[in-house]
Coordinates of C-alpha atoms in Angstrom, one line a residue:
M1 CA -13.4 -15.8 -11.1
T2 CA -15.7 -13.3 -9.5
A3 CA -19.4 -13.4 -9.0
P4 CA -21.7 -11.4 -11.4
R5 CA -22.9 -8.3 -9.7
S6 CA -26.5 -9.5 -9.7
N7 CA -25.5 -12.6 -7.8
V8 CA -23.7 -10.9 -5.0
P9 CA -25.9 -11.5 -1.9
S10 CA -26.4 -8.5 0.3
G11 CA -24.3 -8.7 3.5
T12 CA -24.8 -6.1 6.2
F13 CA -22.6 -3.5 7.8
V14 CA -23.3 -4.9 11.3
G15 CA -21.4 -2.5 13.5
L16 CA -20.8 -3.5 17.1
R17 CA -23.7 -5.8 17.8
G18 CA -23.7 -8.2 14.9
T19 CA -21.6 -11.3 14.0
P20 CA -19.5 -10.2 11.1
Q21 CA -17.7 -12.7 8.8
A22 CA -15.3 -10.0 7.5
T23 CA -13.5 -7.1 9.2
V24 CA -12.1 -4.1 7.4
I25 CA -9.0 -2.8 9.4
I26 CA -7.7 0.7 8.9
P27 CA -4.6 1.9 10.8
T28 CA -4.8 5.7 11.1
F29 CA -2.5 8.5 12.1
N30 CA -3.5 12.1 11.2
G31 CA -5.7 10.7 8.4
E32 CA -8.5 13.2 8.6
K33 CA -8.1 14.2 4.9
Y34 CA -9.5 11.0 3.5
I35 CA -11.0 9.0 6.4
S36 CA -14.5 10.3 6.0
Q37 CA -14.6 9.4 2.3
I38 CA -13.2 5.9 3.1
L39 CA -15.9 5.2 5.8
E40 CA -18.7 6.6 3.6
S41 CA -17.6 4.2 0.8
L42 CA -17.4 1.3 3.2
A43 CA -20.9 2.0 4.5
V44 CA -22.5 1.2 1.1
Q45 CA -20.5 -2.0 0.3
E46 CA -22.4 -4.8 -1.3
T47 CA -20.9 -8.2 -0.3
Q48 CA -22.0 -11.7 0.6
W49 CA -20.8 -11.5 4.1
D50 CA -21.8 -9.4 7.1
F51 CA -18.9 -7.1 7.9
E52 CA -17.5 -4.6 10.4
V53 CA -15.0 -1.7 10.2
L54 CA -12.2 -1.4 12.7
V55 CA -10.1 1.7 12.9
I56 CA -6.9 1.5 15.0
D57 CA -5.6 5.0 15.7
S58 CA -2.1 5.6 17.0
G59 CA -2.3 9.1 18.6
S60 CA -3.7 11.3 15.9
S61 CA -3.5 15.0 16.8
D62 CA -5.8 16.2 14.0
R63 CA -9.5 15.4 13.7
T64 CA -9.2 11.8 12.6
V65 CA -10.8 10.4 15.8
E66 CA -13.6 13.0 15.6
R67 CA -14.3 12.0 12.0
V68 CA -14.4 8.3 12.9
Q69 CA -16.7 8.9 15.8
E70 CA -19.2 10.5 13.4
H71 CA -19.8 6.9 12.2
P72 CA -21.3 5.1 15.1
L73 CA -21.2 1.7 13.5
V74 CA -17.3 1.9 13.2
R75 CA -15.2 0.3 16.0
L76 CA -12.4 2.6 17.2
H77 CA -9.4 1.2 19.0
Q78 CA -6.8 3.7 20.2
I79 CA -3.1 3.0 21.0
P80 CA -0.2 5.3 22.0
N81 CA 1.9 6.4 19.1
S82 CA 4.9 4.6 20.6
E83 CA 3.1 1.3 20.2
F84 CA 2.6 1.6 16.5
G85 CA 4.4 -0.7 14.1
H86 CA 3.5 -1.4 10.5
G87 CA 3.5 -5.1 11.1
K88 CA 2.5 -5.4 14.7
T89 CA -0.4 -3.0 14.4
R90 CA -1.8 -5.2 11.6
N91 CA -1.4 -8.2 13.8
L92 CA -3.2 -6.4 16.5
G93 CA -6.0 -5.7 14.1
A94 CA -6.3 -9.4 13.3
T95 CA -6.5 -10.1 17.0
L96 CA -9.2 -7.5 17.6
A97 CA -11.2 -8.5 14.4
R98 CA -14.4 -10.5 14.8
G99 CA -14.5 -11.6 11.2
E100 CA -12.5 -14.4 9.7
Y101 CA -11.8 -12.5 6.6
V102 CA -9.7 -9.4 7.3
A103 CA -9.2 -6.6 4.7
Y104 CA -6.6 -4.0 5.2
L105 CA -6.8 -0.4 4.0
S106 CA -4.4 2.5 4.6
H107 CA -5.9 5.6 5.9
D108 CA -5.7 7.3 2.4
A109 CA -7.0 4.5 0.2
I110 CA -10.6 5.0 -0.9
P111 CA -12.6 2.0 -2.2
A112 CA -13.6 2.9 -5.8
S113 CA -16.8 0.8 -6.0
P114 CA -19.5 -0.7 -3.7
F115 CA -18.1 -4.1 -4.7
W116 CA -14.6 -3.6 -3.3
L117 CA -15.1 -5.7 -0.2
H118 CA -16.7 -8.5 -2.1
E119 CA -13.9 -8.5 -4.6
I120 CA -11.0 -8.4 -2.1
T121 CA -12.4 -11.2 0.1
K122 CA -14.0 -13.6 -2.4
P123 CA -10.7 -15.3 -3.3
L124 CA -10.2 -16.2 0.3
D125 CA -13.2 -18.5 0.3
P126 CA -12.0 -22.1 1.1
Q127 CA -14.7 -23.5 -1.1
G128 CA -13.5 -21.3 -4.0
L129 CA -10.0 -20.2 -4.8
N130 CA -8.7 -20.7 -1.3
A131 CA -6.1 -18.0 -1.5
A132 CA -4.2 -17.2 1.7
A133 CA -3.7 -13.5 0.8
V134 CA -5.2 -11.1 -1.7
L135 CA -3.7 -8.0 -3.3
G136 CA -6.1 -5.4 -4.7
K137 CA -5.6 -2.9 -7.5
Q138 CA -4.6 0.8 -6.9
V139 CA -5.3 3.8 -9.2
A140 CA -3.7 7.2 -8.7
R141 CA -5.6 10.2 -7.6
P142 CA -6.3 13.0 -10.0
G143 CA -3.4 15.4 -9.7
C144 CA -0.8 12.8 -8.8
F145 CA 2.6 13.6 -10.2
P146 CA 3.2 11.7 -13.5
L147 CA 6.1 9.6 -12.4
L148 CA 4.1 8.0 -9.6
K149 CA 0.9 7.9 -11.7
Y150 CA 2.5 5.9 -14.5
E151 CA 4.5 3.7 -12.1
I152 CA 1.3 2.7 -10.2
R153 CA -0.4 1.9 -13.6
E154 CA 2.5 -0.2 -14.8
V155 CA 2.9 -2.1 -11.5
F156 CA -0.7 -3.4 -11.5
Q157 CA -0.8 -4.1 -15.2
R158 CA 1.9 -6.7 -14.7
F159 CA -0.2 -8.8 -12.4
G160 CA -2.9 -9.7 -14.9
P161 CA -5.9 -8.4 -16.9
N162 CA -8.7 -6.3 -15.4
Y163 CA -11.1 -9.3 -15.5
G164 CA -11.0 -12.4 -13.5
T165 CA -8.5 -13.1 -10.7
T166 CA -4.8 -14.0 -11.1
L167 CA -3.2 -16.6 -8.8
F168 CA 0.5 -16.7 -7.8
Y169 CA 2.2 -19.7 -6.2
V170 CA 5.5 -21.4 -6.4
D171 CA 5.7 -24.2 -9.0
D172 CA 8.0 -25.4 -11.7
F173 CA 7.6 -22.2 -13.6
A174 CA 9.3 -20.2 -10.8
R175 CA 12.8 -20.8 -12.0
S176 CA 14.7 -18.1 -10.3
R177 CA 14.8 -15.9 -7.2
D178 CA 13.6 -13.0 -9.4
D179 CA 10.5 -15.0 -10.3
V180 CA 9.7 -15.6 -6.6
N181 CA 10.2 -12.0 -5.7
A182 CA 8.0 -10.8 -8.5
M183 CA 5.2 -13.2 -7.5
A184 CA 5.6 -12.1 -3.8
F185 CA 4.8 -8.4 -4.4
Y186 CA 2.3 -7.3 -1.9
S187 CA 0.9 -4.0 -0.6
D188 CA -1.2 -3.4 2.5
V189 CA -2.6 -0.2 1.0
N190 CA -5.3 -2.6 -0.3
S191 CA -5.2 -6.3 0.8
A192 CA -6.9 -9.1 2.5
T193 CA -6.2 -12.4 4.3
R194 CA -7.8 -14.7 6.9
R195 CA -7.7 -13.8 10.6
S196 CA -6.7 -17.4 11.5
F197 CA -3.9 -17.3 8.9
V198 CA -2.3 -14.2 10.5
L199 CA -2.8 -15.4 14.1
D200 CA -1.9 -19.1 13.6
V201 CA 0.2 -19.5 10.4
I202 CA 2.1 -16.4 9.2
P203 CA 1.9 -13.2 11.2
Y204 CA 3.2 -9.9 9.9
Q205 CA 6.9 -9.4 10.7
D206 CA 7.6 -6.6 13.2
V207 CA 9.9 -4.6 10.9
L208 CA 10.5 -0.9 10.5
Y209 CA 9.2 -0.9 6.9
S210 CA 8.1 -3.1 4.1
E211 CA 6.1 -5.5 6.4
D212 CA 3.7 -6.1 3.5
M213 CA 6.5 -7.2 1.1
A214 CA 7.9 -9.5 3.8
F215 CA 4.4 -10.9 4.3
G216 CA 3.9 -11.5 0.6
L217 CA 7.3 -13.3 0.4
D218 CA 6.4 -15.4 3.5
V219 CA 3.1 -16.4 1.8
I220 CA 4.7 -17.5 -1.5
E221 CA 7.7 -19.2 0.1
G222 CA 5.4 -21.0 2.5
G223 CA 3.7 -22.7 -0.4
F224 CA 0.4 -20.7 -0.2
I225 CA -1.6 -19.0 -2.9
K226 CA -1.6 -15.2 -3.4
A227 CA -4.4 -13.7 -5.5
Y228 CA -4.5 -10.5 -7.4
A229 CA -8.1 -9.1 -7.6
P230 CA -8.1 -6.3 -10.2
Q231 CA -11.8 -5.4 -9.5
A232 CA -11.0 -4.6 -5.8
V233 CA -9.9 -1.1 -6.7
V234 CA -8.9 1.7 -4.4
E235 CA -7.9 5.3 -5.3
H236 CA -4.5 5.9 -3.7
S237 CA -1.3 7.8 -4.3
N238 CA 0.8 9.4 -1.7
D239 CA 0.5 13.2 -1.3
L240 CA 4.2 14.0 -1.0
T241 CA 6.5 17.0 -1.7
L242 CA 9.6 16.4 -3.7
R243 CA 11.7 16.1 -0.5
E244 CA 9.2 13.7 1.1
Y245 CA 9.1 11.6 -2.0
R246 CA 12.9 11.2 -2.0
M247 CA 12.9 10.3 1.7
R248 CA 10.0 7.9 1.4
L249 CA 11.8 6.0 -1.4
F250 CA 14.8 5.8 0.9
D251 CA 12.7 4.2 3.5
E252 CA 11.2 1.7 1.0
I253 CA 14.5 0.6 -0.4
T254 CA 16.3 0.3 2.9
G255 CA 13.2 -1.6 4.2
L256 CA 13.5 -4.0 1.3
R257 CA 17.1 -4.5 2.0
R258 CA 16.4 -5.3 5.7
I259 CA 14.0 -8.1 4.8
G260 CA 16.6 -9.7 2.5
K261 CA 15.8 -8.3 -0.9
D262 CA 18.9 -8.4 -3.1
L263 CA 19.3 -4.8 -4.3
P264 CA 22.8 -4.2 -5.7
P265 CA 24.3 -0.8 -5.2
L266 CA 23.4 1.5 -8.1
R267 CA 26.4 2.6 -10.2
W268 CA 27.3 6.3 -9.7
S269 CA 26.7 7.2 -13.3
R270 CA 23.2 5.7 -13.5
Q271 CA 21.8 8.1 -11.0
F272 CA 22.2 10.7 -13.8
I273 CA 21.4 8.5 -16.8
Y274 CA 18.2 7.0 -15.5
P275 CA 16.5 10.3 -14.7
L276 CA 17.1 11.6 -18.2
Y277 CA 15.7 8.4 -19.7
G278 CA 12.7 8.2 -17.4
A279 CA 11.8 11.9 -17.7
G280 CA 12.0 11.6 -21.5
I281 CA 9.6 8.6 -21.6
D282 CA 7.3 10.4 -19.2
S283 CA 7.3 13.5 -21.3
L284 CA 5.9 11.6 -24.2
R285 CA 3.3 10.1 -22.0
I286 CA 2.3 13.5 -20.6
V287 CA 1.9 15.0 -24.1
A288 CA -0.4 12.1 -25.0
D289 CA -2.2 11.9 -21.6
K290 CA -5.9 12.6 -22.3
E291 CA -6.6 13.0 -18.6
M292 CA -4.5 16.1 -18.3
S293 CA -5.4 19.7 -19.2
L294 CA -3.1 21.7 -21.4
G295 CA -2.0 23.7 -18.4
S296 CA -1.2 20.6 -16.4
K297 CA 0.8 19.2 -19.2
F298 CA 3.0 22.3 -19.4
R299 CA 3.4 22.2 -15.6
W300 CA 4.4 18.6 -15.4
L301 CA 6.7 18.7 -18.3
V302 CA 8.8 21.1 -16.2
V303 CA 8.3 19.6 -12.7
N304 CA 8.2 15.9 -13.3
P305 CA 11.9 15.5 -14.2
F306 CA 12.8 16.7 -10.7
F307 CA 10.9 13.7 -9.3
H308 CA 12.9 11.4 -11.5
W309 CA 16.1 13.0 -10.2
A310 CA 14.9 12.6 -6.6
K311 CA 14.0 9.0 -7.3
W312 CA 17.4 7.8 -8.6
R313 CA 19.4 10.0 -6.2
S314 CA 17.5 8.3 -3.4
F315 CA 18.0 4.9 -5.0
Y316 CA 21.7 5.5 -5.1
R317 CA 22.0 6.6 -1.5
S318 CA 19.7 3.9 -0.1
T319 CA 21.5 1.0 -1.9
H320 CA 24.9 2.3 -0.7
V321 CA 24.1 3.2 2.9
D322 CA 25.3 0.9 5.7
L323 CA 22.1 -0.3 7.3
N324 CA 23.9 -0.4 10.7
D325 CA 24.8 3.3 10.5
K326 CA 21.8 4.7 12.3
V327 CA 22.9 8.3 11.9
L328 CA 23.1 8.1 8.1
V329 CA 19.9 6.0 7.8
D330 CA 18.0 8.4 10.0
K331 CA 19.3 11.3 8.0
G332 CA 17.7 10.0 4.8
S333 CA 14.5 8.5 6.3
L334 CA 11.1 10.1 6.2
E335 CA 9.9 7.9 9.0
S336 CA 12.8 9.0 11.2
A337 CA 12.2 12.7 10.4
R338 CA 8.5 12.4 11.3
L339 CA 9.3 10.6 14.5
A340 CA 11.8 13.3 15.5
A341 CA 9.3 16.0 14.7
A342 CA 6.7 14.3 16.8
E343 CA 9.0 14.7 19.9
V344 CA 8.8 18.5 19.3
A345 CA 5.2 18.7 17.9
P346 CA 3.2 15.6 18.6
G347 CA 1.2 14.6 15.6
L348 CA 3.9 14.4 12.9
S349 CA 4.9 10.7 13.2
Q350 CA 4.8 7.6 11.0
S351 CA 3.3 7.6 7.5
H352 CA 0.9 4.6 7.7
R353 CA 1.4 4.5 3.9

């Protein structure tokens, strides 16, 4: 489904003066840790279209803007932090983009090969697969805690083999709501669509969280094709403390509930049973994991079960909370905690995934 490497024509990173066919859009907020690596990777992309890179920064207080300005070919658009929204900022990016193909990266997702842009945009070609939206693959960073590392691996293994491109669309084989929801999975950590599709057909919803999952569902339910491009790989896993992981899951699950996902309340007993089971399975994986040193294995055998406990405790709380109870929702939310902190110390706001 993808062109052989030797047949990929050489497009150009055109910067501000050219006429790009593709735009890479990166919303940033205090993303200095990885933004230079991302931009360096994008500078050497080999693709068949001329392309540009657009960074939309929403009030970073670290050196993100300075790092971006070290790359003169990159377009920088700055907005106040108060104007950021996961969905509406991506719509803004499509409006500002000069390319018809728009690829989205989070500010901590690093393209893993010089063919990433080619792979993530090729399925959009109307003369080819004519997909409306493309989901790329993610691999965890070295040092990612095992629970998240193995979850990322399993999620993307479900979408198809590492060769070719897998297409998802509603047909007779989608017999249940669960089938549709599974096909609709989408992540703006690493994705692509057409500018005209976002502006004229299906824009991103302006929701507090899970705008990407809502977009994926809108694409599938609208009768369009979603593609999974496994060779469009980025290195990405969230750098979170145990507390931040628990609160982030709370945001994710309440976000899914807000866009209409049916997530029944977790039974009280299962918040204790599931961590034991999950930690046990992960312990076997850790012992067999050839990517870990012996010291890392001992460490994670002790620490990883706490992440399982945090996961299912958060799942229990987020499936029981009344979404209209702002006090309780804000208490469990990482987004709300960062927004509150920003009022005291500007620069600690939304996650940008």
